[in-house]
Amino acid sequence: MQSLFQILMLLLDVLWFFVIAHVVMSWLINFQVLNLRQQLVAQIWYALNRLLEPLYAPVRRILPNMGGIDLAPLVVLIGVYALRIILMNNAAAFY
């Protein structure tokens, strides 16, 4: 059972990294530091969008329209951190 706990923690860590990478990349694209016409940048951007959009879409439906500010990544990060806290507090159940 300890392996299951470690796998869950690893998946949450990877998800955390992907969301942070997506946020940073969106800023760099919006400030024209990165260009989507570059093939590698476009591939990474579209891959991150395809991975994270299923998580963002339900959150965006719940959140009110903020006038161009997307708070879905923040809510997802808070959710991931909350899941980590829940798992850590119940780690004894996995041993």
CSV table of N, CA, C and O in Angstrom, one decimal:
chain,number,residue,atom,x,y,z
A,1,MET,N,0.8,-1.2,0.0
A,1,MET,CA,0.0,0.0,0.0
A,1,MET,C,0.9,1.3,0.0
A,1,MET,O,0.4,2.3,-0.4
A,2,GLN,N,2.1,1.2,0.5
A,2,GLN,CA,2.9,2.3,0.5
A,2,GLN,C,3.3,2.7,-0.9
A,2,GLN,O,3.4,3.9,-1.2
A,3,SER,N,3.4,1.8,-1.8
A,3,SER,CA,3.6,2.0,-3.2
A,3,SER,C,2.5,2.9,-3.8
A,3,SER,O,2.7,3.8,-4.6
A,4,LEU,N,1.3,2.5,-3.5
A,4,LEU,CA,0.1,3.3,-4.0
A,4,LEU,C,0.2,4.7,-3.5
A,4,LEU,O,-0.1,5.6,-4.3
A,5,PHE,N,0.5,4.9,-2.3
A,5,PHE,CA,0.6,6.3,-1.7
A,5,PHE,C,1.7,7.0,-2.5
A,5,PHE,O,1.5,8.2,-2.8
A,6,GLN,N,2.9,6.4,-2.7
A,6,GLN,CA,3.9,7.1,-3.4
A,6,GLN,C,3.6,7.4,-4.8
A,6,GLN,O,3.9,8.5,-5.4
A,7,ILE,N,2.9,6.5,-5.5
A,7,ILE,CA,2.4,6.7,-6.9
A,7,ILE,C,1.4,7.9,-6.9
A,7,ILE,O,1.5,8.8,-7.8
A,8,LEU,N,0.5,8.0,-6.0
A,8,LEU,CA,-0.5,9.1,-6.0
A,8,LEU,C,0.3,10.4,-5.7
A,8,LEU,O,-0.1,11.4,-6.4
A,9,MET,N,1.2,10.4,-4.8
A,9,MET,CA,2.0,11.6,-4.6
A,9,MET,C,2.8,12.1,-5.8
A,9,MET,O,2.9,13.2,-6.1
A,10,LEU,N,3.4,11.1,-6.5
A,10,LEU,CA,4.1,11.4,-7.7
A,10,LEU,C,3.2,12.0,-8.8
A,10,LEU,O,3.6,13.0,-9.4
A,11,LEU,N,2.0,11.4,-9.0
A,11,LEU,CA,1.1,11.9,-10.0
A,11,LEU,C,0.6,13.3,-9.6
A,11,LEU,O,0.5,14.2,-10.5
A,12,LEU,N,0.4,13.6,-8.3
A,12,LEU,CA,0.1,15.0,-8.0
A,12,LEU,C,1.2,15.9,-8.2
A,12,LEU,O,1.0,17.1,-8.6
A,13,ASP,N,2.5,15.5,-7.9
A,13,ASP,CA,3.6,16.3,-8.2
A,13,ASP,C,3.8,16.6,-9.7
A,13,ASP,O,4.1,17.8,-10.1
A,14,VAL,N,3.6,15.6,-10.5
A,14,VAL,CA,3.7,15.8,-12.0
A,14,VAL,C,2.6,16.8,-12.5
A,14,VAL,O,2.8,17.7,-13.3
A,15,LEU,N,1.3,16.6,-11.9
A,15,LEU,CA,0.3,17.5,-12.3
A,15,LEU,C,0.6,18.9,-11.9
A,15,LEU,O,0.3,19.9,-12.6
A,16,TRP,N,1.1,19.1,-10.7
A,16,TRP,CA,1.5,20.4,-10.2
A,16,TRP,C,2.5,21.1,-11.2
A,16,TRP,O,2.4,22.2,-11.6
A,17,PHE,N,3.5,20.3,-11.6
A,17,PHE,CA,4.5,20.8,-12.5
A,17,PHE,C,3.9,21.2,-13.9
A,17,PHE,O,4.2,22.2,-14.4
A,18,PHE,N,3.0,20.4,-14.4
A,18,PHE,CA,2.4,20.7,-15.7
A,18,PHE,C,1.5,22.0,-15.6
A,18,PHE,O,1.6,22.8,-16.5
A,19,VAL,N,0.8,22.2,-14.5
A,19,VAL,CA,0.0,23.4,-14.4
A,19,VAL,C,0.9,24.6,-14.3
A,19,VAL,O,0.7,25.6,-14.9
A,20,ILE,N,2.0,24.5,-13.5
A,20,ILE,CA,2.9,25.6,-13.4
A,20,ILE,C,3.6,25.9,-14.8
A,20,ILE,O,3.7,27.1,-15.2
A,21,ALA,N,4.0,24.9,-15.5
A,21,ALA,CA,4.6,25.1,-16.8
A,21,ALA,C,3.6,25.7,-17.7
A,21,ALA,O,3.9,26.6,-18.6
A,22,HIS,N,2.3,25.3,-17.7
A,22,HIS,CA,1.3,25.9,-18.5
A,22,HIS,C,1.0,27.4,-18.2
A,22,HIS,O,0.9,28.2,-19.2
A,23,VAL,N,1.0,27.7,-17.0
A,23,VAL,CA,0.8,29.1,-16.6
A,23,VAL,C,2.0,30.0,-17.1
A,23,VAL,O,1.8,31.0,-17.7
A,24,VAL,N,3.2,29.5,-16.8
A,24,VAL,CA,4.4,30.3,-17.2
A,24,VAL,C,4.4,30.4,-18.7
A,24,VAL,O,4.7,31.5,-19.3
A,25,MET,N,4.1,29.3,-19.4
A,25,MET,CA,4.2,29.4,-20.9
A,25,MET,C,3.1,30.3,-21.4
A,25,MET,O,3.3,31.0,-22.4
A,26,SER,N,1.9,30.3,-20.8
A,26,SER,CA,0.9,31.3,-21.2
A,26,SER,C,1.3,32.7,-21.1
A,26,SER,O,1.0,33.5,-21.9
A,27,TRP,N,2.0,33.0,-20.0
A,27,TRP,CA,2.5,34.4,-19.8
A,27,TRP,C,3.6,34.7,-20.9
A,27,TRP,O,3.5,35.8,-21.4
A,28,LEU,N,4.5,33.8,-21.1
A,28,LEU,CA,5.5,34.0,-22.1
A,28,LEU,C,4.9,34.2,-23.5
A,28,LEU,O,5.4,35.0,-24.3
A,29,ILE,N,3.9,33.4,-23.8
A,29,ILE,CA,3.3,33.6,-25.1
A,29,ILE,C,2.5,34.9,-25.2
A,29,ILE,O,2.6,35.6,-26.2
A,30,ASN,N,1.8,35.3,-24.1
A,30,ASN,CA,1.1,36.6,-24.1
A,30,ASN,C,2.0,37.8,-24.2
A,30,ASN,O,1.6,38.8,-24.8
A,31,PHE,N,3.2,37.7,-23.6
A,31,PHE,CA,4.1,38.8,-23.6
A,31,PHE,C,5.1,38.7,-24.8
A,31,PHE,O,6.1,39.4,-24.9
A,32,GLN,N,4.8,37.8,-25.7
A,32,GLN,CA,5.5,37.6,-27.0
A,32,GLN,C,7.0,37.2,-26.8
A,32,GLN,O,7.8,37.6,-27.6
A,33,VAL,N,7.3,36.6,-25.7
A,33,VAL,CA,8.6,36.0,-25.5
A,33,VAL,C,8.7,34.7,-26.3
A,33,VAL,O,9.8,34.5,-26.9
A,34,LEU,N,7.7,33.9,-26.3
A,34,LEU,CA,7.6,32.7,-27.0
A,34,LEU,C,6.6,32.9,-28.2
A,34,LEU,O,5.7,33.6,-28.1
A,35,ASN,N,6.9,32.2,-29.3
A,35,ASN,CA,6.1,32.4,-30.5
A,35,ASN,C,5.5,31.0,-30.9
A,35,ASN,O,6.3,30.1,-31.0
A,36,LEU,N,4.2,31.0,-31.0
A,36,LEU,CA,3.6,29.7,-31.4
A,36,LEU,C,3.9,29.3,-32.8
A,36,LEU,O,3.5,28.2,-33.2
A,37,ARG,N,4.5,30.1,-33.6
A,37,ARG,CA,4.9,29.7,-34.9
A,37,ARG,C,6.1,28.8,-34.9
A,37,ARG,O,6.4,28.2,-35.9
A,38,GLN,N,6.8,28.8,-33.8
A,38,GLN,CA,7.9,27.8,-33.7
A,38,GLN,C,7.3,26.4,-33.4
A,38,GLN,O,6.5,26.3,-32.5
A,39,GLN,N,7.7,25.4,-34.1
A,39,GLN,CA,7.1,24.1,-34.0
A,39,GLN,C,7.2,23.5,-32.6
A,39,GLN,O,6.2,23.0,-32.1
A,40,LEU,N,8.3,23.6,-32.0
A,40,LEU,CA,8.5,23.0,-30.7
A,40,LEU,C,7.6,23.7,-29.6
A,40,LEU,O,7.0,23.0,-28.8
A,41,VAL,N,7.6,25.0,-29.7
A,41,VAL,CA,6.8,25.7,-28.7
A,41,VAL,C,5.3,25.4,-28.9
A,41,VAL,O,4.5,25.1,-28.0
A,42,ALA,N,4.9,25.3,-30.2
A,42,ALA,CA,3.5,25.0,-30.5
A,42,ALA,C,3.1,23.6,-30.0
A,42,ALA,O,2.0,23.4,-29.5
A,43,GLN,N,4.0,22.6,-30.2
A,43,GLN,CA,3.7,21.3,-29.8
A,43,GLN,C,3.6,21.2,-28.3
A,43,GLN,O,2.7,20.5,-27.8
A,44,ILE,N,4.5,21.8,-27.6
A,44,ILE,CA,4.4,21.8,-26.1
A,44,ILE,C,3.2,22.5,-25.6
A,44,ILE,O,2.5,21.9,-24.7
A,45,TRP,N,2.8,23.6,-26.2
A,45,TRP,CA,1.6,24.3,-25.8
A,45,TRP,C,0.4,23.5,-26.0
A,45,TRP,O,-0.5,23.4,-25.2
A,46,TYR,N,0.2,22.9,-27.2
A,46,TYR,CA,-1.0,22.2,-27.5
A,46,TYR,C,-1.0,20.9,-26.7
A,46,TYR,O,-2.1,20.5,-26.3
A,47,ALA,N,0.1,20.3,-26.4
A,47,ALA,CA,0.1,19.1,-25.5
A,47,ALA,C,-0.3,19.5,-24.1
A,47,ALA,O,-1.2,18.8,-23.5
A,48,LEU,N,0.2,20.6,-23.6
A,48,LEU,CA,-0.3,21.0,-22.2
A,48,LEU,C,-1.7,21.3,-22.2
A,48,LEU,O,-2.4,21.0,-21.2
A,49,ASN,N,-2.2,22.0,-23.3
A,49,ASN,CA,-3.6,22.3,-23.3
A,49,ASN,C,-4.5,21.1,-23.4
A,49,ASN,O,-5.5,21.0,-22.7
A,50,ARG,N,-4.1,20.1,-24.1
A,50,ARG,CA,-4.9,18.9,-24.2
A,50,ARG,C,-4.8,18.1,-22.9
A,50,ARG,O,-5.8,17.4,-22.6
A,51,LEU,N,-3.7,18.2,-22.2
A,51,LEU,CA,-3.7,17.5,-20.9
A,51,LEU,C,-4.5,18.2,-19.8
A,51,LEU,O,-5.1,17.5,-19.0
A,52,LEU,N,-4.4,19.5,-19.8
A,52,LEU,CA,-5.0,20.2,-18.7
A,52,LEU,C,-6.4,20.7,-18.9
A,52,LEU,O,-7.1,21.1,-17.9
A,53,GLU,N,-6.9,20.8,-20.2
A,53,GLU,CA,-8.2,21.3,-20.4
A,53,GLU,C,-9.3,20.5,-19.8
A,53,GLU,O,-10.3,21.1,-19.3
A,54,PRO,N,-9.2,19.2,-19.7
A,54,PRO,CA,-10.2,18.4,-19.0
A,54,PRO,C,-10.3,18.8,-17.5
A,54,PRO,O,-11.4,18.6,-16.8
A,55,LEU,N,-9.2,19.3,-16.9
A,55,LEU,CA,-9.3,19.7,-15.5
A,55,LEU,C,-9.8,21.2,-15.4
A,55,LEU,O,-10.5,21.5,-14.4
A,56,TYR,N,-9.4,22.0,-16.3
A,56,TYR,CA,-9.8,23.4,-16.3
A,56,TYR,C,-11.3,23.6,-16.6
A,56,TYR,O,-12.0,24.5,-16.1
A,57,ALA,N,-11.8,22.9,-17.6
A,57,ALA,CA,-13.2,23.1,-18.1
A,57,ALA,C,-14.3,23.1,-17.0
A,57,ALA,O,-15.1,24.0,-16.9
A,58,PRO,N,-14.3,22.1,-16.1
A,58,PRO,CA,-15.3,22.1,-15.0
A,58,PRO,C,-15.1,23.3,-14.1
A,58,PRO,O,-16.1,23.8,-13.6
A,59,VAL,N,-13.9,23.6,-13.8
A,59,VAL,CA,-13.6,24.7,-12.9
A,59,VAL,C,-14.1,26.0,-13.6
A,59,VAL,O,-14.7,26.9,-12.9
A,60,ARG,N,-13.9,26.2,-14.9
A,60,ARG,CA,-14.3,27.4,-15.6
A,60,ARG,C,-15.8,27.5,-15.6
A,60,ARG,O,-16.3,28.7,-15.6
A,61,ARG,N,-16.5,26.4,-15.6
A,61,ARG,CA,-18.0,26.5,-15.6
A,61,ARG,C,-18.5,27.0,-14.3
A,61,ARG,O,-19.5,27.6,-14.2
A,62,ILE,N,-17.8,26.7,-13.2
A,62,ILE,CA,-18.2,27.1,-11.9
A,62,ILE,C,-17.8,28.5,-11.6
A,62,ILE,O,-18.6,29.3,-11.0
A,63,LEU,N,-16.6,28.9,-12.0
A,63,LEU,CA,-16.1,30.3,-11.7
A,63,LEU,C,-16.9,31.3,-12.5
A,63,LEU,O,-17.2,31.1,-13.6
A,64,PRO,N,-17.1,32.5,-11.9
A,64,PRO,CA,-17.8,33.6,-12.7
A,64,PRO,C,-16.8,34.1,-13.7
A,64,PRO,O,-15.6,34.0,-13.6
A,65,ASN,N,-17.3,34.8,-14.7
A,65,ASN,CA,-16.5,35.5,-15.7
A,65,ASN,C,-15.7,36.6,-15.1
A,65,ASN,O,-16.3,37.5,-14.5
A,66,MET,N,-14.4,36.6,-15.2
A,66,MET,CA,-13.5,37.5,-14.5
A,66,MET,C,-13.0,38.6,-15.5
A,66,MET,O,-12.0,39.3,-15.2
A,67,GLY,N,-13.5,38.6,-16.7
A,67,GLY,CA,-13.1,39.6,-17.7
A,67,GLY,C,-11.7,39.4,-18.2
A,67,GLY,O,-10.9,40.3,-18.2
A,68,GLY,N,-11.4,38.2,-18.6
A,68,GLY,CA,-10.1,37.9,-19.2
A,68,GLY,C,-9.1,37.3,-18.3
A,68,GLY,O,-8.0,36.9,-18.7
A,69,ILE,N,-9.4,37.2,-17.0
A,69,ILE,CA,-8.5,36.6,-16.0
A,69,ILE,C,-8.9,35.2,-15.8
A,69,ILE,O,-10.1,35.0,-15.4
A,70,ASP,N,-8.1,34.3,-16.1
A,70,ASP,CA,-8.4,32.8,-15.9
A,70,ASP,C,-7.9,32.3,-14.6
A,70,ASP,O,-6.7,32.2,-14.4
A,71,LEU,N,-8.8,32.1,-13.7
A,71,LEU,CA,-8.4,31.6,-12.3
A,71,LEU,C,-8.5,30.1,-12.2
A,71,LEU,O,-8.2,29.5,-11.2
A,72,ALA,N,-8.8,29.4,-13.3
A,72,ALA,CA,-8.9,27.9,-13.3
A,72,ALA,C,-7.6,27.3,-12.9
A,72,ALA,O,-7.6,26.3,-12.1
A,73,PRO,N,-6.4,27.7,-13.4
A,73,PRO,CA,-5.2,27.0,-12.9
A,73,PRO,C,-4.9,27.2,-11.5
A,73,PRO,O,-4.5,26.3,-10.8
A,74,LEU,N,-5.3,28.4,-10.9
A,74,LEU,CA,-5.1,28.6,-9.5
A,74,LEU,C,-6.0,27.7,-8.7
A,74,LEU,O,-5.5,27.1,-7.7
A,75,VAL,N,-7.2,27.5,-9.1
A,75,VAL,CA,-8.2,26.6,-8.4
A,75,VAL,C,-7.7,25.2,-8.5
A,75,VAL,O,-7.7,24.4,-7.5
A,76,VAL,N,-7.1,24.8,-9.7
A,76,VAL,CA,-6.6,23.4,-9.8
A,76,VAL,C,-5.4,23.2,-8.9
A,76,VAL,O,-5.3,22.2,-8.3
A,77,LEU,N,-4.5,24.2,-8.8
A,77,LEU,CA,-3.3,24.1,-8.0
A,77,LEU,C,-3.8,24.0,-6.5
A,77,LEU,O,-3.2,23.2,-5.7
A,78,ILE,N,-4.8,24.7,-6.1
A,78,ILE,CA,-5.3,24.6,-4.7
A,78,ILE,C,-5.9,23.3,-4.5
A,78,ILE,O,-5.6,22.6,-3.4
A,79,GLY,N,-6.6,22.7,-5.5
A,79,GLY,CA,-7.1,21.4,-5.3
A,79,GLY,C,-6.1,20.3,-5.2
A,79,GLY,O,-6.2,19.4,-4.4
A,80,VAL,N,-5.0,20.4,-6.0
A,80,VAL,CA,-3.9,19.5,-6.0
A,80,VAL,C,-3.2,19.5,-4.6
A,80,VAL,O,-2.9,18.5,-4.0
A,81,TYR,N,-3.0,20.7,-4.1
A,81,TYR,CA,-2.4,20.9,-2.8
A,81,TYR,C,-3.3,20.3,-1.7
A,81,TYR,O,-2.8,19.7,-0.8
A,82,ALA,N,-4.6,20.6,-1.8
A,82,ALA,CA,-5.5,20.0,-0.8
A,82,ALA,C,-5.5,18.5,-0.8
A,82,ALA,O,-5.5,17.9,0.2
A,83,LEU,N,-5.4,17.9,-2.0
A,83,LEU,CA,-5.3,16.4,-2.1
A,83,LEU,C,-4.0,15.9,-1.5
A,83,LEU,O,-4.0,14.9,-0.8
A,84,ARG,N,-3.0,16.7,-1.7
A,84,ARG,CA,-1.7,16.3,-1.1
A,84,ARG,C,-1.8,16.3,0.5
A,84,ARG,O,-1.3,15.4,1.1
A,85,ILE,N,-2.4,17.3,1.0
A,85,ILE,CA,-2.6,17.5,2.4
A,85,ILE,C,-3.5,16.3,3.0
A,85,ILE,O,-3.1,15.7,4.0
A,86,ILE,N,-4.6,16.0,2.3
A,86,ILE,CA,-5.4,14.9,2.7
A,86,ILE,C,-4.7,13.6,2.7
A,86,ILE,O,-4.8,12.8,3.6
A,87,LEU,N,-3.9,13.3,1.6
A,87,LEU,CA,-3.1,12.1,1.5
A,87,LEU,C,-2.1,12.0,2.6
A,87,LEU,O,-1.9,11.0,3.2
A,88,MET,N,-1.4,13.1,2.9
A,88,MET,CA,-0.3,13.1,3.9
A,88,MET,C,-0.9,12.9,5.3
A,88,MET,O,-0.3,12.2,6.1
A,89,ASN,N,-2.1,13.5,5.6
A,89,ASN,CA,-2.7,13.3,6.9
A,89,ASN,C,-3.3,11.9,7.0
A,89,ASN,O,-3.5,11.5,8.2
A,90,ASN,N,-3.5,11.2,5.9
A,90,ASN,CA,-4.1,9.9,6.0
A,90,ASN,C,-3.0,8.8,5.5
A,90,ASN,O,-3.4,7.7,5.1
A,91,ALA,N,-1.8,9.2,5.6
A,91,ALA,CA,-0.7,8.3,5.1
A,91,ALA,C,-0.7,7.0,5.9
A,91,ALA,O,-0.3,6.0,5.4
A,92,ALA,N,-1.1,7.1,7.2
A,92,ALA,CA,-1.0,5.9,8.0
A,92,ALA,C,-1.9,4.8,7.4
A,92,ALA,O,-1.7,3.6,7.7
A,93,ALA,N,-3.0,5.2,6.7
A,93,ALA,CA,-3.9,4.2,6.1
A,93,ALA,C,-3.2,3.4,5.0
A,93,ALA,O,-3.7,2.3,4.7
A,94,PHE,N,-2.1,3.9,4.5
A,94,PHE,CA,-1.4,3.3,3.4
A,94,PHE,C,-0.3,2.3,3.8
A,94,PHE,O,0.2,1.6,3.0
A,95,TYR,N,0.0,2.3,5.1
A,95,TYR,CA,1.1,1.5,5.6
A,95,TYR,C,0.6,0.3,6.3
A,95,TYR,O,-0.5,0.0,6.6
